[in-house]
Amino acid sequence: PSLVLHTNVNMGDRKTEFMKAASRAIAESLSKPESFVAVCVLDNQSLIWGGEETNCALANVASLGSINKANNTALSGALAALLSDFDVPSDRVYVNFWDIGARENCGYNGVTFA
């Protein structure tokens, strides 16, 4: 699974701590080994929400399977809780979930998972 998160807040020296916590949350929520989880966080981005320059975040989570209502709800809540430490309100966070589908649609280690 992977997470790519964009936010307009400056995470400063707590960014790595956030990324590690997000990695654990992804592994737990999706029941996947953390050794396969990748996290990319892009902070200080130019983002607006509702036409206003307010703290916000946009996230994309992709996974081979395990994308379902229960898991998505758990992970959405976990990410919102982690972002609240950076004064990002939960109603200013979008998390989009993508099930990659067929194993041949995901490359790893020079091959695909098929």
PDB file of C-alpha atoms in Angstrom:
ATOM      1  CA  PRO A   1       0.000   0.000   0.000  1.00  0.00           C
ATOM      2  CA  SER A   2       1.046   3.573  -0.540  1.00  0.00           C
ATOM      3  CA  LEU A   3       0.030   6.980   0.736  1.00  0.00           C
ATOM      4  CA  VAL A   4       0.703  10.253  -1.041  1.00  0.00           C
ATOM      5  CA  LEU A   5      -0.414  13.201   1.075  1.00  0.00           C
ATOM      6  CA  HIS A   6      -0.361  16.882   0.171  1.00  0.00           C
ATOM      7  CA  THR A   7      -0.890  19.530   2.820  1.00  0.00           C
ATOM      8  CA  ASN A   8      -0.433  23.262   3.051  1.00  0.00           C
ATOM      9  CA  VAL A   9       0.889  23.118   6.620  1.00  0.00           C
ATOM     10  CA  ASN A  10       4.557  23.103   7.520  1.00  0.00           C
ATOM     11  CA  MET A  11       5.175  19.859   9.398  1.00  0.00           C
ATOM     12  CA  GLY A  12       8.692  20.903  10.338  1.00  0.00           C
ATOM     13  CA  ASP A  13      10.774  18.480  12.332  1.00  0.00           C
ATOM     14  CA  ARG A  14       7.674  16.375  13.158  1.00  0.00           C
ATOM     15  CA  LYS A  15       7.189  15.292   9.541  1.00  0.00           C
ATOM     16  CA  THR A  16       9.132  12.015   9.840  1.00  0.00           C
ATOM     17  CA  GLU A  17       7.272  11.170  13.050  1.00  0.00           C
ATOM     18  CA  PHE A  18       3.971  11.730  11.188  1.00  0.00           C
ATOM     19  CA  MET A  19       5.111   9.569   8.271  1.00  0.00           C
ATOM     20  CA  LYS A  20       6.070   6.694  10.575  1.00  0.00           C
ATOM     21  CA  ALA A  21       2.745   6.916  12.403  1.00  0.00           C
ATOM     22  CA  ALA A  22       0.883   7.003   9.083  1.00  0.00           C
ATOM     23  CA  SER A  23       2.812   3.947   7.898  1.00  0.00           C
ATOM     24  CA  ARG A  24       1.771   2.027  11.018  1.00  0.00           C
ATOM     25  CA  ALA A  25      -1.848   3.173  10.616  1.00  0.00           C
ATOM     26  CA  ILE A  26      -1.933   1.980   7.003  1.00  0.00           C
ATOM     27  CA  ALA A  27      -0.510  -1.423   7.902  1.00  0.00           C
ATOM     28  CA  GLU A  28      -2.949  -1.852  10.785  1.00  0.00           C
ATOM     29  CA  SER A  29      -6.034  -0.525   8.984  1.00  0.00           C
ATOM     30  CA  LEU A  30      -5.457  -2.529   5.801  1.00  0.00           C
ATOM     31  CA  SER A  31      -4.013  -5.641   7.527  1.00  0.00           C
ATOM     32  CA  LYS A  32      -0.874  -5.459   5.383  1.00  0.00           C
ATOM     33  CA  PRO A  33       2.765  -5.944   6.406  1.00  0.00           C
ATOM     34  CA  GLU A  34       4.315  -2.573   7.161  1.00  0.00           C
ATOM     35  CA  SER A  35       7.391  -3.701   5.221  1.00  0.00           C
ATOM     36  CA  PHE A  36       5.343  -3.101   2.037  1.00  0.00           C
ATOM     37  CA  VAL A  37       3.934   0.321   3.018  1.00  0.00           C
ATOM     38  CA  ALA A  38       5.301   3.445   1.301  1.00  0.00           C
ATOM     39  CA  VAL A  39       4.490   6.978   2.480  1.00  0.00           C
ATOM     40  CA  CYS A  40       5.140  10.259   0.688  1.00  0.00           C
ATOM     41  CA  VAL A  41       4.221  13.540   2.391  1.00  0.00           C
ATOM     42  CA  LEU A  42       4.465  16.836   0.583  1.00  0.00           C
ATOM     43  CA  ASP A  43       3.990  19.689   3.043  1.00  0.00           C
ATOM     44  CA  ASN A  44       4.006  23.464   2.447  1.00  0.00           C
ATOM     45  CA  GLN A  45       1.980  22.941  -0.722  1.00  0.00           C
ATOM     46  CA  SER A  46      -0.215  25.585  -2.355  1.00  0.00           C
ATOM     47  CA  LEU A  47      -3.686  24.339  -1.397  1.00  0.00           C
ATOM     48  CA  ILE A  48      -6.978  26.043  -0.720  1.00  0.00           C
ATOM     49  CA  TRP A  49     -10.224  24.593   0.620  1.00  0.00           C
ATOM     50  CA  GLY A  50     -13.578  26.171  -0.088  1.00  0.00           C
ATOM     51  CA  GLY A  51     -11.822  29.106  -1.691  1.00  0.00           C
ATOM     52  CA  GLU A  52      -9.926  29.864   1.500  1.00  0.00           C
ATOM     53  CA  GLU A  53      -6.309  29.492   2.598  1.00  0.00           C
ATOM     54  CA  THR A  54      -7.088  27.223   5.532  1.00  0.00           C
ATOM     55  CA  ASN A  55      -5.166  24.234   6.843  1.00  0.00           C
ATOM     56  CA  CYS A  56      -6.126  21.218   4.748  1.00  0.00           C
ATOM     57  CA  ALA A  57      -4.857  17.969   3.263  1.00  0.00           C
ATOM     58  CA  LEU A  58      -5.472  15.768   0.234  1.00  0.00           C
ATOM     59  CA  ALA A  59      -4.465  12.113   0.396  1.00  0.00           C
ATOM     60  CA  ASN A  60      -4.422   9.180  -1.990  1.00  0.00           C
ATOM     61  CA  VAL A  61      -4.144   5.628  -0.692  1.00  0.00           C
ATOM     62  CA  ALA A  62      -3.541   2.791  -3.149  1.00  0.00           C
ATOM     63  CA  SER A  63      -3.469  -0.899  -2.308  1.00  0.00           C
ATOM     64  CA  LEU A  64      -3.700  -4.330  -3.847  1.00  0.00           C
ATOM     65  CA  GLY A  65      -6.934  -5.331  -2.130  1.00  0.00           C
ATOM     66  CA  SER A  66      -8.078  -4.463   1.399  1.00  0.00           C
ATOM     67  CA  ILE A  67      -9.875  -1.363   0.137  1.00  0.00           C
ATOM     68  CA  ASN A  68     -13.352  -1.593   1.645  1.00  0.00           C
ATOM     69  CA  LYS A  69     -15.753   0.408   3.776  1.00  0.00           C
ATOM     70  CA  ALA A  70     -14.493  -0.774   7.184  1.00  0.00           C
ATOM     71  CA  ASN A  71     -10.786  -0.433   6.382  1.00  0.00           C
ATOM     72  CA  ASN A  72     -11.232   2.895   4.597  1.00  0.00           C
ATOM     73  CA  THR A  73     -13.215   4.301   7.520  1.00  0.00           C
ATOM     74  CA  ALA A  74     -10.558   3.174  10.004  1.00  0.00           C
ATOM     75  CA  LEU A  75      -7.706   4.636   7.972  1.00  0.00           C
ATOM     76  CA  SER A  76      -9.553   7.880   7.231  1.00  0.00           C
ATOM     77  CA  GLY A  77     -10.084   8.339  10.960  1.00  0.00           C
ATOM     78  CA  ALA A  78      -6.481   7.496  11.792  1.00  0.00           C
ATOM     79  CA  LEU A  79      -5.108   9.966   9.243  1.00  0.00           C
ATOM     80  CA  ALA A  80      -7.506  12.690  10.401  1.00  0.00           C
ATOM     81  CA  ALA A  81      -6.379  12.132  13.997  1.00  0.00           C
ATOM     82  CA  LEU A  82      -2.713  12.342  13.005  1.00  0.00           C
ATOM     83  CA  LEU A  83      -3.330  15.519  11.001  1.00  0.00           C
ATOM     84  CA  SER A  84      -5.198  17.134  13.893  1.00  0.00           C
ATOM     85  CA  ASP A  85      -1.801  17.387  15.631  1.00  0.00           C
ATOM     86  CA  PHE A  86      -0.933  19.872  12.866  1.00  0.00           C
ATOM     87  CA  ASP A  87      -4.176  21.857  13.280  1.00  0.00           C
ATOM     88  CA  VAL A  88      -5.752  20.342  10.167  1.00  0.00           C
ATOM     89  CA  PRO A  89      -9.474  19.959  10.915  1.00  0.00           C
ATOM     90  CA  SER A  90     -10.983  16.607   9.935  1.00  0.00           C
ATOM     91  CA  ASP A  91     -13.520  18.393   7.726  1.00  0.00           C
ATOM     92  CA  ARG A  92     -10.590  19.717   5.685  1.00  0.00           C
ATOM     93  CA  VAL A  93      -9.147  16.317   4.772  1.00  0.00           C
ATOM     94  CA  TYR A  94     -10.000  14.261   1.694  1.00  0.00           C
ATOM     95  CA  VAL A  95      -8.700  10.704   1.514  1.00  0.00           C
ATOM     96  CA  ASN A  96      -9.205   8.928  -1.793  1.00  0.00           C
ATOM     97  CA  PHE A  97      -8.860   5.152  -1.805  1.00  0.00           C
ATOM     98  CA  TRP A  98      -7.786   3.185  -4.864  1.00  0.00           C
ATOM     99  CA  ASP A  99      -7.840  -0.569  -5.175  1.00  0.00           C
ATOM    100  CA  ILE A 100      -5.192  -1.341  -7.770  1.00  0.00           C
ATOM    101  CA  GLY A 101      -7.172  -4.422  -8.778  1.00  0.00           C
ATOM    102  CA  ALA A 102      -5.336  -7.053 -10.761  1.00  0.00           C
ATOM    103  CA  ARG A 103      -1.901  -7.948  -9.393  1.00  0.00           C
ATOM    104  CA  GLU A 104      -0.290  -7.266 -12.770  1.00  0.00           C
ATOM    105  CA  ASN A 105      -1.236  -3.596 -12.315  1.00  0.00           C
ATOM    106  CA  CYS A 106       1.350  -3.108  -9.567  1.00  0.00           C
ATOM    107  CA  GLY A 107       5.087  -3.254 -10.179  1.00  0.00           C
ATOM    108  CA  TYR A 108       7.607  -4.091  -7.489  1.00  0.00           C
ATOM    109  CA  ASN A 109      11.217  -5.249  -7.498  1.00  0.00           C
ATOM    110  CA  GLY A 110      11.480  -5.062 -11.275  1.00  0.00           C
ATOM    111  CA  VAL A 111       8.391  -7.235 -11.906  1.00  0.00           C
ATOM    112  CA  THR A 112       4.702  -7.167 -11.022  1.00  0.00           C
ATOM    113  CA  PHE A 113       2.860  -8.972  -8.247  1.00  0.00           C
ATOM    114  CA  ALA A 114       1.203 -11.255 -10.847  1.00  0.00           C
TER     115      ALA A 114
END
